[in-house]
CSV table of C-alpha atoms (C1' of nucleotides) in Angstrom, one decimal:
chain,number,residue,atom,x,y,z
A,133,MET,CA,-0.2,25.3,-1.7
A,134,SER,CA,-1.8,23.5,0.9
A,135,LEU,CA,-1.4,24.7,4.7
A,136,THR,CA,-2.5,21.5,6.1
A,137,ALA,CA,-0.6,18.5,6.9
A,138,GLN,CA,0.6,15.7,4.5
A,139,ASN,CA,2.0,13.1,6.0
A,140,LYS,CA,4.4,11.2,4.8
A,141,GLN,CA,3.2,8.3,2.9
A,142,GLU,CA,0.6,10.2,1.9
A,143,ARG,CA,2.4,11.9,-1.1
A,144,THR,CA,3.4,10.3,-4.3
A,145,GLY,CA,5.0,12.4,-6.1
A,146,ARG,CA,8.8,14.3,-5.1
A,147,LEU,CA,9.1,17.3,-2.6
A,148,SER,CA,9.0,21.1,-2.8
A,149,ALA,CA,10.2,23.4,-0.7
A,150,ASP,CA,7.1,24.5,0.8
A,151,ASP,CA,6.1,21.0,1.6
A,152,TRP,CA,9.3,20.4,4.0
A,153,ALA,CA,8.9,24.1,5.4
A,154,GLN,CA,4.9,22.3,6.1
A,155,ALA,CA,6.5,19.5,8.3
A,156,ALA,CA,9.1,22.1,10.1
A,157,LEU,CA,5.6,24.1,11.1
A,158,ASP,CA,4.0,20.7,12.2
A,159,MET,CA,6.9,20.0,14.4
A,160,ILE,CA,6.9,23.4,16.0
A,161,ALA,CA,2.9,23.1,16.4
A,162,GLU,CA,3.7,19.1,18.2
A,163,GLN,CA,6.9,19.5,19.4
A,164,GLY,CA,8.4,23.0,19.8
A,165,VAL,CA,11.0,24.7,17.5
A,166,ALA,CA,14.6,22.4,19.0
A,167,ALA,CA,12.0,19.4,17.2
A,168,VAL,CA,12.7,21.1,13.8
A,169,ALA,CA,15.8,18.7,13.1
A,170,VAL,CA,17.0,17.7,8.9
A,171,GLU,CA,17.2,14.0,9.5
A,172,PRO,CA,13.4,13.5,11.8
A,173,LEU,CA,11.5,15.8,9.4
A,174,ALA,CA,13.5,13.6,6.4
A,175,ARG,CA,13.0,10.6,8.0
A,176,ARG,CA,8.9,11.5,8.3
A,177,LEU,CA,8.8,12.6,4.8
A,178,GLY,CA,10.4,9.8,3.4
A,179,VAL,CA,13.8,10.4,1.9
A,180,THR,CA,16.7,11.5,2.7
A,181,LYS,CA,18.7,13.9,4.5
A,182,GLY,CA,20.3,14.5,1.9
A,183,SER,CA,17.8,15.8,-0.5
A,184,PHE,CA,17.2,18.3,1.6
A,185,TYR,CA,19.4,20.8,0.8
A,186,TRP,CA,18.7,20.7,-3.0
A,187,HIS,CA,15.8,22.5,-1.5
A,188,PHE,CA,17.0,24.8,1.5
A,189,PRO,CA,20.5,25.8,1.6
A,190,SER,CA,20.8,25.4,6.1
A,191,ARG,CA,18.4,23.6,8.8
A,192,ASP,CA,17.8,27.6,9.9
A,193,ALA,CA,17.0,29.0,6.6
A,194,LEU,CA,14.2,25.8,6.3
A,195,LEU,CA,13.6,27.8,9.9
A,196,VAL,CA,12.9,30.9,8.9
A,197,ALA,CA,10.6,29.5,5.8
A,198,ALA,CA,8.2,28.2,8.3
A,199,LEU,CA,8.0,31.3,10.5
A,200,GLU,CA,6.9,33.2,7.7
A,201,ARG,CA,4.6,31.0,6.4
A,202,TRP,CA,3.0,31.6,9.6
A,203,GLU,CA,3.9,34.8,10.1
A,204,LYS,CA,2.2,35.7,6.7
A,205,VAL,CA,-1.5,33.4,7.8
A,206,GLU,CA,-1.5,34.4,11.6
A,207,GLN,CA,-1.1,38.2,10.3
A,208,GLU,CA,-4.2,37.9,7.6
A,209,THR,CA,-6.8,35.6,10.5
A,210,VAL,CA,-6.4,38.3,13.2
A,211,PHE,CA,-6.5,41.9,11.7
A,212,GLY,CA,-8.3,40.8,8.8
A,213,GLN,CA,-11.5,39.8,11.3
A,214,LEU,CA,-10.4,42.6,13.3
A,215,GLU,CA,-11.0,45.3,10.6
A,216,PRO,CA,-14.5,45.5,10.1
A,217,ILE,CA,-15.5,46.6,13.8
A,218,PRO,CA,-15.6,49.4,14.2
A,219,ASP,CA,-15.3,50.3,18.2
A,220,PRO,CA,-12.4,50.6,20.0
A,221,ARG,CA,-13.5,48.5,22.3
A,222,GLU,CA,-15.3,46.3,21.2
A,223,ARG,CA,-11.9,45.6,18.5
A,224,LEU,CA,-9.5,45.7,21.6
A,225,ARG,CA,-11.8,43.1,23.0
A,226,ALA,CA,-12.0,41.0,19.8
A,227,LEU,CA,-7.9,40.8,19.3
A,228,PHE,CA,-7.7,39.1,22.3
A,229,THR,CA,-10.3,36.8,22.2
A,230,LEU,CA,-9.7,35.7,19.1
A,231,VAL,CA,-6.1,35.4,19.7
A,232,ALA,CA,-6.6,33.4,22.4
A,233,HIS,CA,-9.3,30.7,20.9
A,234,GLU,CA,-7.8,30.6,16.6
A,235,PHE,CA,-6.0,27.0,18.5
A,236,LYS,CA,-3.2,25.8,15.9
A,237,SER,CA,-1.7,29.9,15.6
A,238,HIS,CA,-1.7,30.5,18.9
A,239,VAL,CA,-0.1,27.2,19.6
A,240,ILE,CA,2.6,28.2,17.7
A,241,TYR,CA,3.1,31.4,19.1
A,242,SER,CA,2.9,29.9,22.3
A,243,GLU,CA,6.2,27.5,21.0
A,244,LEU,CA,7.5,30.3,19.9
A,245,LEU,CA,7.2,32.6,22.5
A,246,LYS,CA,9.8,29.7,24.6
A,247,ALA,CA,11.8,29.3,22.0
A,248,LEU,CA,12.8,32.6,22.2
A,249,ASP,CA,16.6,32.1,22.6
A,250,HIS,CA,17.0,31.1,19.1
A,251,PRO,CA,17.7,33.8,16.3
A,252,ALA,CA,15.2,32.9,13.1
A,253,VAL,CA,13.0,32.9,16.0
A,254,GLN,CA,13.3,36.7,17.6
A,255,PRO,CA,13.1,39.1,14.4
A,256,VAL,CA,9.3,37.8,13.9
A,257,ILE,CA,8.6,37.1,16.8
A,258,GLY,CA,9.4,40.9,17.1
A,259,ARG,CA,7.5,42.0,14.0
A,260,VAL,CA,4.3,40.4,15.6
A,261,SER,CA,4.9,42.0,18.5
A,262,GLU,CA,5.4,45.1,17.4
A,263,ARG,CA,2.2,45.0,14.8
A,264,ARG,CA,0.0,43.7,17.7
A,265,LEU,CA,0.8,46.7,19.5
A,266,ASP,CA,1.1,49.7,17.3
A,267,TYR,CA,-2.6,48.0,16.2
A,268,LEU,CA,-3.4,48.3,20.7
A,269,THR,CA,-1.7,51.8,20.4
A,270,ALA,CA,-3.3,53.2,17.5
A,271,SER,CA,-7.4,51.8,18.7
A,272,PHE,CA,-6.5,53.5,22.1
A,273,ARG,CA,-6.3,56.9,20.5
A,274,GLN,CA,-9.5,56.4,18.5
A,275,ALA,CA,-10.8,55.6,22.2
A,276,GLY,CA,-9.4,59.3,23.9
A,277,LEU,CA,-6.2,58.6,25.6
A,278,SER,CA,-3.2,60.8,24.7
A,279,ARG,CA,-0.1,59.3,22.7
A,280,THR,CA,1.8,58.7,25.7
A,281,ASP,CA,-1.2,57.2,27.8
A,282,ALA,CA,-2.1,55.4,24.7
A,283,GLN,CA,1.4,54.2,24.7
A,284,HIS,CA,1.3,52.9,28.2
A,285,ARG,CA,-1.6,51.7,27.8
A,286,ALA,CA,-0.9,49.8,24.9
A,287,ARG,CA,2.3,47.6,26.4
A,288,LEU,CA,0.9,47.2,29.4
A,289,LEU,CA,-2.2,45.1,27.8
A,290,TYR,CA,0.3,43.9,25.5
A,291,ALA,CA,2.4,42.7,27.8
A,292,ALA,CA,-0.2,41.3,30.4
A,293,TYR,CA,-1.2,39.0,27.5
A,294,VAL,CA,2.2,37.6,26.8
A,295,GLY,CA,2.4,37.3,30.7
A,296,PHE,CA,-0.4,35.5,30.9
A,297,LEU,CA,0.6,33.2,28.0
A,298,GLN,CA,3.7,32.8,29.8
A,299,LEU,CA,2.1,32.0,33.0
A,300,ASN,CA,0.4,29.6,31.8
A,301,LEU,CA,3.6,27.8,30.2
A,302,GLN,CA,6.0,28.4,33.3
A,303,LEU,CA,2.9,27.2,36.0
A,304,HIS,CA,3.0,23.4,37.0
A,305,GLN,CA,0.2,23.1,39.1
A,306,ALA,CA,-2.4,25.6,39.3
A,307,ARG,CA,-2.2,25.9,35.1
A,308,MET,CA,-5.7,27.4,34.5
A,309,GLN,CA,-9.3,26.2,33.0
A,310,HIS,CA,-10.8,27.4,30.5
A,311,ASP,CA,-13.7,29.2,33.1
A,312,GLU,CA,-10.6,30.7,34.5
A,313,PHE,CA,-9.0,32.4,31.8
A,314,GLU,CA,-12.5,33.6,30.2
A,315,ALA,CA,-11.9,35.2,34.4
A,316,TYR,CA,-9.4,36.1,34.0
A,317,VAL,CA,-9.5,37.8,30.5
A,318,GLU,CA,-12.4,39.6,32.1
A,319,HIS,CA,-10.3,41.3,34.7
A,320,MET,CA,-7.7,42.3,32.9
A,321,MET,CA,-10.0,44.2,30.2
A,322,ALA,CA,-11.9,45.5,33.1
A,323,THR,CA,-8.9,47.2,34.6
A,324,LEU,CA,-6.3,48.2,31.4
A,325,ILE,CA,-9.1,48.9,28.7
A,326,PRO,CA,-11.3,52.3,29.4
A,327,SER,CA,-15.2,52.3,29.8
A,328,THR,CA,-15.7,56.2,28.6
B,1072,MET,CA,32.3,27.6,46.9
B,1073,SER,CA,32.5,31.5,46.2
B,1074,LEU,CA,29.8,32.7,43.3
B,1075,THR,CA,32.1,34.6,41.5
B,1076,ALA,CA,33.2,33.6,38.3
B,1077,GLN,CA,37.3,31.7,38.2
B,1078,ASN,CA,38.3,31.8,35.1
B,1079,LYS,CA,40.2,29.7,33.1
B,1080,GLN,CA,44.0,29.8,34.4
B,1081,GLU,CA,43.1,31.7,37.5
B,1082,ARG,CA,42.6,28.1,39.1
B,1083,THR,CA,45.6,26.2,40.0
B,1084,GLY,CA,44.3,22.1,42.0
B,1085,ARG,CA,41.6,20.2,40.2
B,1086,LEU,CA,38.1,21.5,40.0
B,1087,SER,CA,34.9,20.7,41.7
B,1088,ALA,CA,31.2,20.1,40.1
B,1089,ASP,CA,30.7,23.9,41.9
B,1090,ASP,CA,32.9,25.2,39.3
B,1091,TRP,CA,30.9,23.5,36.1
B,1092,ALA,CA,28.1,24.7,37.6
B,1093,GLN,CA,29.3,28.7,37.5
B,1094,ALA,CA,30.6,28.0,35.0
B,1095,ALA,CA,28.0,27.2,33.9
B,1096,LEU,CA,25.6,29.8,34.7
B,1097,ASP,CA,28.7,32.1,33.5
B,1098,MET,CA,27.8,31.2,30.2
B,1099,ILE,CA,23.8,31.5,31.0
B,1100,ALA,CA,24.5,35.3,31.6
B,1101,GLU,CA,26.5,35.4,28.6
B,1102,GLN,CA,25.7,33.5,26.0
B,1103,GLY,CA,23.0,32.1,27.3
B,1104,VAL,CA,21.2,28.2,27.7
B,1105,ALA,CA,21.7,27.0,24.2
B,1106,ALA,CA,26.1,28.0,24.9
B,1107,VAL,CA,26.5,26.1,28.2
B,1108,ALA,CA,27.7,22.4,25.9
B,1109,VAL,CA,30.4,20.8,27.5
B,1110,GLU,CA,33.2,20.7,25.2
B,1111,PRO,CA,33.5,24.8,24.9
B,1112,LEU,CA,33.1,24.7,29.2
B,1113,ALA,CA,36.1,22.5,28.6
B,1114,ARG,CA,38.6,24.7,26.3
B,1115,ARG,CA,37.8,27.4,28.4
B,1116,LEU,CA,38.7,25.6,32.2
B,1117,GLY,CA,41.4,24.5,30.9
B,1118,VAL,CA,40.4,20.4,31.0
B,1119,THR,CA,39.4,17.8,28.0
B,1120,LYS,CA,35.6,16.5,27.3
B,1121,GLY,CA,35.9,14.1,29.2
B,1122,SER,CA,36.5,14.5,32.5
B,1123,PHE,CA,33.3,16.3,33.3
B,1124,TYR,CA,31.8,13.3,33.1
B,1125,TRP,CA,33.4,13.1,36.8
B,1126,HIS,CA,31.2,15.5,38.1
B,1127,PHE,CA,28.7,15.0,36.3
B,1128,PRO,CA,26.4,12.4,34.1
B,1129,SER,CA,25.2,14.6,31.8
B,1130,ARG,CA,24.6,18.2,30.8
B,1131,ASP,CA,21.8,18.0,31.5
B,1132,ALA,CA,22.9,17.3,35.1
B,1133,LEU,CA,25.2,20.0,35.0
B,1134,LEU,CA,22.3,22.5,33.8
B,1135,VAL,CA,20.3,21.3,36.4
B,1136,ALA,CA,22.1,22.5,38.5
B,1137,ALA,CA,23.3,25.7,37.8
B,1138,LEU,CA,19.5,26.4,37.5
B,1139,GLU,CA,19.6,25.5,41.3
B,1140,ARG,CA,22.7,27.5,42.3
B,1141,TRP,CA,20.7,30.2,40.7
B,1142,GLU,CA,17.3,30.1,41.7
B,1143,LYS,CA,18.7,29.3,45.7
B,1144,VAL,CA,20.6,32.7,45.0
B,1145,GLU,CA,18.2,34.6,43.8
B,1146,GLN,CA,15.3,34.1,46.4
B,1147,GLU,CA,17.4,34.9,49.3
B,1148,THR,CA,18.7,38.0,47.9
B,1149,VAL,CA,15.0,38.6,47.0
B,1150,PHE,CA,13.0,37.7,49.8
B,1151,GLY,CA,15.3,38.5,51.9
B,1152,GLN,CA,15.5,42.2,51.0
B,1153,LEU,CA,11.6,41.9,50.3
B,1154,GLU,CA,11.0,40.9,54.1
B,1155,PRO,CA,11.3,43.2,56.2
B,1156,ILE,CA,9.7,46.3,54.5
B,1157,PRO,CA,6.1,46.3,56.8
B,1158,ASP,CA,3.7,47.7,54.3
B,1159,PRO,CA,2.3,45.7,51.5
B,1160,ARG,CA,2.4,48.2,48.9
B,1161,GLU,CA,6.4,49.4,49.4
B,1162,ARG,CA,6.6,45.4,49.1
B,1163,LEU,CA,4.7,45.1,45.6
B,1164,ARG,CA,7.1,48.7,44.0
B,1165,ALA,CA,10.3,46.8,45.9
B,1166,LEU,CA,9.8,44.2,44.6
B,1167,PHE,CA,9.6,45.6,40.9
B,1168,THR,CA,12.6,48.1,40.9
B,1169,LEU,CA,15.3,45.2,43.0
B,1170,VAL,CA,13.8,42.0,40.8
B,1171,ALA,CA,14.4,44.8,37.8
B,1172,HIS,CA,17.7,46.4,39.9
B,1173,GLU,CA,19.6,42.7,40.6
B,1174,PHE,CA,21.7,42.7,37.7
B,1175,LYS,CA,23.2,39.6,36.8
B,1176,SER,CA,20.4,37.5,38.2
B,1177,HIS,CA,17.7,39.5,36.3
B,1178,VAL,CA,20.2,38.7,32.8
B,1179,ILE,CA,20.1,35.3,34.0
B,1180,TYR,CA,16.3,35.1,34.4
B,1181,SER,CA,15.9,37.2,30.6
B,1182,GLU,CA,17.9,34.1,29.3
B,1183,LEU,CA,16.0,31.7,31.5
B,1184,LEU,CA,12.7,33.1,29.5
B,1185,LYS,CA,14.2,32.8,26.4
B,1186,ALA,CA,14.7,29.8,27.2
B,1187,LEU,CA,12.0,27.6,28.5
B,1188,ASP,CA,11.7,25.5,25.7
B,1189,HIS,CA,14.6,23.8,28.1
B,1190,PRO,CA,13.0,20.8,30.1
B,1191,ALA,CA,15.5,21.6,32.6
B,1192,VAL,CA,14.5,25.3,32.9
B,1193,GLN,CA,11.0,24.8,32.7
B,1194,PRO,CA,10.5,23.8,36.9
B,1195,VAL,CA,12.6,26.1,38.1
B,1196,ILE,CA,11.2,28.7,36.1
B,1197,GLY,CA,7.9,27.4,37.4
B,1198,ARG,CA,9.2,27.3,41.0
B,1199,VAL,CA,10.9,30.7,40.9
B,1200,SER,CA,7.1,32.7,39.0
B,1201,GLU,CA,4.6,30.9,41.5
B,1202,ARG,CA,7.1,32.4,44.8
B,1203,ARG,CA,6.4,35.5,43.1
B,1204,LEU,CA,2.9,35.5,42.1
B,1205,ASP,CA,2.3,34.0,46.1
B,1206,TYR,CA,3.6,36.4,47.5
B,1207,LEU,CA,2.4,39.6,45.3
B,1208,THR,CA,-1.5,37.6,45.9
B,1209,ALA,CA,-0.5,37.5,49.9
B,1210,SER,CA,1.0,41.1,49.5
B,1211,PHE,CA,-2.6,42.8,47.7
B,1212,ARG,CA,-4.4,40.5,50.2
B,1213,GLN,CA,-3.3,42.6,53.3
B,1214,ALA,CA,-3.5,45.7,51.9
B,1215,GLY,CA,-7.5,44.9,51.5
B,1216,LEU,CA,-8.5,42.8,48.5
B,1217,SER,CA,-10.5,40.3,48.6
B,1218,ARG,CA,-9.0,36.5,47.4
B,1219,THR,CA,-10.5,36.0,43.9
B,1220,ASP,CA,-9.3,39.7,43.2
B,1221,ALA,CA,-5.8,39.6,44.8
B,1222,GLN,CA,-5.3,36.0,42.4
B,1223,HIS,CA,-6.4,38.0,39.6
B,1224,ARG,CA,-4.8,41.6,40.6
B,1225,ALA,CA,-1.0,39.9,41.2
B,1226,ARG,CA,-1.6,37.8,38.6
B,1227,LEU,CA,-2.4,40.7,36.7
B,1228,LEU,CA,0.5,42.4,37.5
B,1229,TYR,CA,2.9,39.2,37.7
B,1230,ALA,CA,1.8,38.8,34.2
B,1231,ALA,CA,2.7,42.3,33.0
B,1232,TYR,CA,6.1,42.3,34.5
B,1233,VAL,CA,7.1,39.0,32.9
B,1234,GLY,CA,5.7,40.2,30.0
B,1235,PHE,CA,6.9,43.6,29.9
B,1236,LEU,CA,10.2,41.8,29.5
B,1237,GLN,CA,9.5,39.3,26.6
B,1238,LEU,CA,8.7,42.7,24.6
B,1239,ASN,CA,11.7,44.3,25.2
B,1240,LEU,CA,13.6,41.3,24.2
B,1241,GLN,CA,11.7,41.2,21.1
B,1242,LEU,CA,11.2,44.5,19.6
B,1243,HIS,CA,13.7,44.9,17.7
B,1244,GLN,CA,13.3,48.6,16.7
B,1245,ALA,CA,11.8,50.4,20.2
B,1246,ARG,CA,13.5,48.9,22.7
B,1247,MET,CA,13.5,51.1,26.2
B,1248,GLN,CA,16.1,53.3,28.0
B,1249,HIS,CA,16.5,53.7,31.1
B,1250,ASP,CA,13.8,57.0,31.8
B,1251,GLU,CA,11.4,54.7,29.4
B,1252,PHE,CA,11.6,52.1,31.4
B,1253,GLU,CA,11.0,53.6,34.8
B,1254,ALA,CA,8.7,55.9,33.4
B,1255,TYR,CA,6.5,52.1,31.9
B,1256,VAL,CA,6.7,51.1,35.9
B,1257,GLU,CA,5.7,53.9,37.1
B,1258,HIS,CA,3.0,53.5,34.2
B,1259,MET,CA,2.0,49.9,35.9
B,1260,MET,CA,2.3,50.5,39.6
B,1261,ALA,CA,0.0,53.4,39.2
B,1262,THR,CA,-2.4,51.3,37.6
B,1263,LEU,CA,-2.1,48.3,38.8
B,1264,ILE,CA,-1.5,48.4,42.6
B,1265,PRO,CA,-4.2,50.0,44.7
B,1266,SER,CA,-4.0,53.7,46.2
B,1267,THR,CA,-6.4,53.5,49.6
C,233,DA,C1',14.2,18.0,-11.0
C,234,DC,C1',14.7,16.0,-7.7
C,235,DC,C1',16.8,12.2,-4.5
C,236,DT,C1',21.1,8.5,-2.5
C,237,DG,C1',25.3,7.5,0.0
C,238,DA,C1',29.0,8.1,1.7
C,239,DA,C1',32.2,11.7,3.6
C,240,DC,C1',33.1,15.0,7.2
C,241,DA,C1',32.6,18.3,11.3
C,242,DC,C1',30.7,18.7,15.8
C,243,DC,C1',29.2,18.2,20.6
C,244,DG,C1',27.2,14.6,24.6
C,245,DT,C1',29.0,10.1,26.2
C,246,DT,C1',31.7,6.1,27.2
C,247,DC,C1',35.7,4.1,29.0
C,248,DA,C1',39.9,2.3,29.9
C,249,DA,C1',44.8,3.9,31.6
C,250,DG,C1',46.4,7.7,33.9
C,251,DT,C1',48.5,10.8,38.0
D,928,DA,C1',40.4,12.0,43.3
D,929,DC,C1',39.6,14.5,39.0
D,930,DC,C1',42.1,13.8,34.3
D,931,DT,C1',44.0,12.4,28.7
D,932,DG,C1',42.7,10.2,24.7
D,933,DA,C1',40.2,7.2,21.6
D,934,DA,C1',35.7,5.8,20.8
D,935,DC,C1',31.2,6.2,19.3
D,936,DA,C1',26.8,8.0,18.0
D,937,DC,C1',23.6,11.9,16.8
D,938,DC,C1',23.6,15.6,13.4
D,939,DG,C1',24.0,19.8,10.0
D,940,DT,C1',25.9,20.2,6.3
D,941,DT,C1',28.8,18.7,1.3
D,942,DC,C1',28.8,16.5,-3.1
D,943,DA,C1',29.8,13.1,-7.0
D,944,DA,C1',26.5,10.3,-8.7
D,945,DG,C1',21.8,8.5,-10.5
D,946,DT,C1',16.9,9.0,-11.7
DNA sequence: ACCTGAACACCGTTCAAGT
DNA sequence: ACCTGAACACCGTTCAAGT
């Protein structure tokens, strides 16, 4: 049940579906979605690949389970920490700093962005994005923007965030350092979040 | 040498490396990077997969060749059409409308964004992004912004573009229609491109 | 309830032999 | 100069048999 990794030799008994799902998530964080393969995972868990199919009907089902697990945790941590903040501008700012600093969750999000190719990844990322987008839109409305303005602004802000992650993944040279990152986030918020 | 597709039965003679590269590009546009597989391509081209290895040392080499081909074409069409435009603001606007409307090139770009997972894709996308980013930065400088302002603004604008593409790929419901897309681009430019 | 081991399909890769 | 056909490795999947 624990969300922390349980590595190879550390187990005594037999495995559960959850163990496989967690191993898959760890693999995504370490080496990306493509690295989630039955044989290597079985090796890592110290069993034969045949046993995998007692727990899941397919590799895809494992991926889906792992991603659902991630989705639940990320939703709870992100929105759980945001709800108590009353001021909409503060909340917008908090969303970005949170999402940029929650380390492991953030690493996995980046990996998923890279693997949008995969049919199991798309719906999860889609739901997460939609939730965040709705949240941003609502906050902009509370901050006094009209319906369409709020929608456009939310889309622009979230696109700026996702695109920024993408750029950081893309650029070989010129990847940003921590300070520069903070400066950029400041610029983004100053430009896109209404200060009135 | 032609950049248009040459389908299966239409060829008489034997194949060249270029034929394989073009077939790979077509495949990317149709079904994504993952669909570039030797056996299916061989089937489509009407030969056995063994013959592929006369032209390329590996599947990866084919991908690299296909992507280089795309990179060259996209660079020529995009920047070729932009250079003659004197006003920097006009040029910024032109970059976005161009990049959003050049159909096939744009489809491939989207597919590559989804496959950033793949080691052959990253460097190409990285170079293209870097070129566009430099271009935006230069235009903002010409439009009168300071060095850091121009950098931030360019990054933000390009991130907004890339992120927007990502969002459109991600959201199951609520994918934007043509009119809505134009309205959003207007909003983005109005917000991010200085009008002075 | 969970695991092994052997089997098969699919795709990447190699290579000797064909034209 | 380009292609075939058979072979092998790797991974996903199945399944009968084990504990």
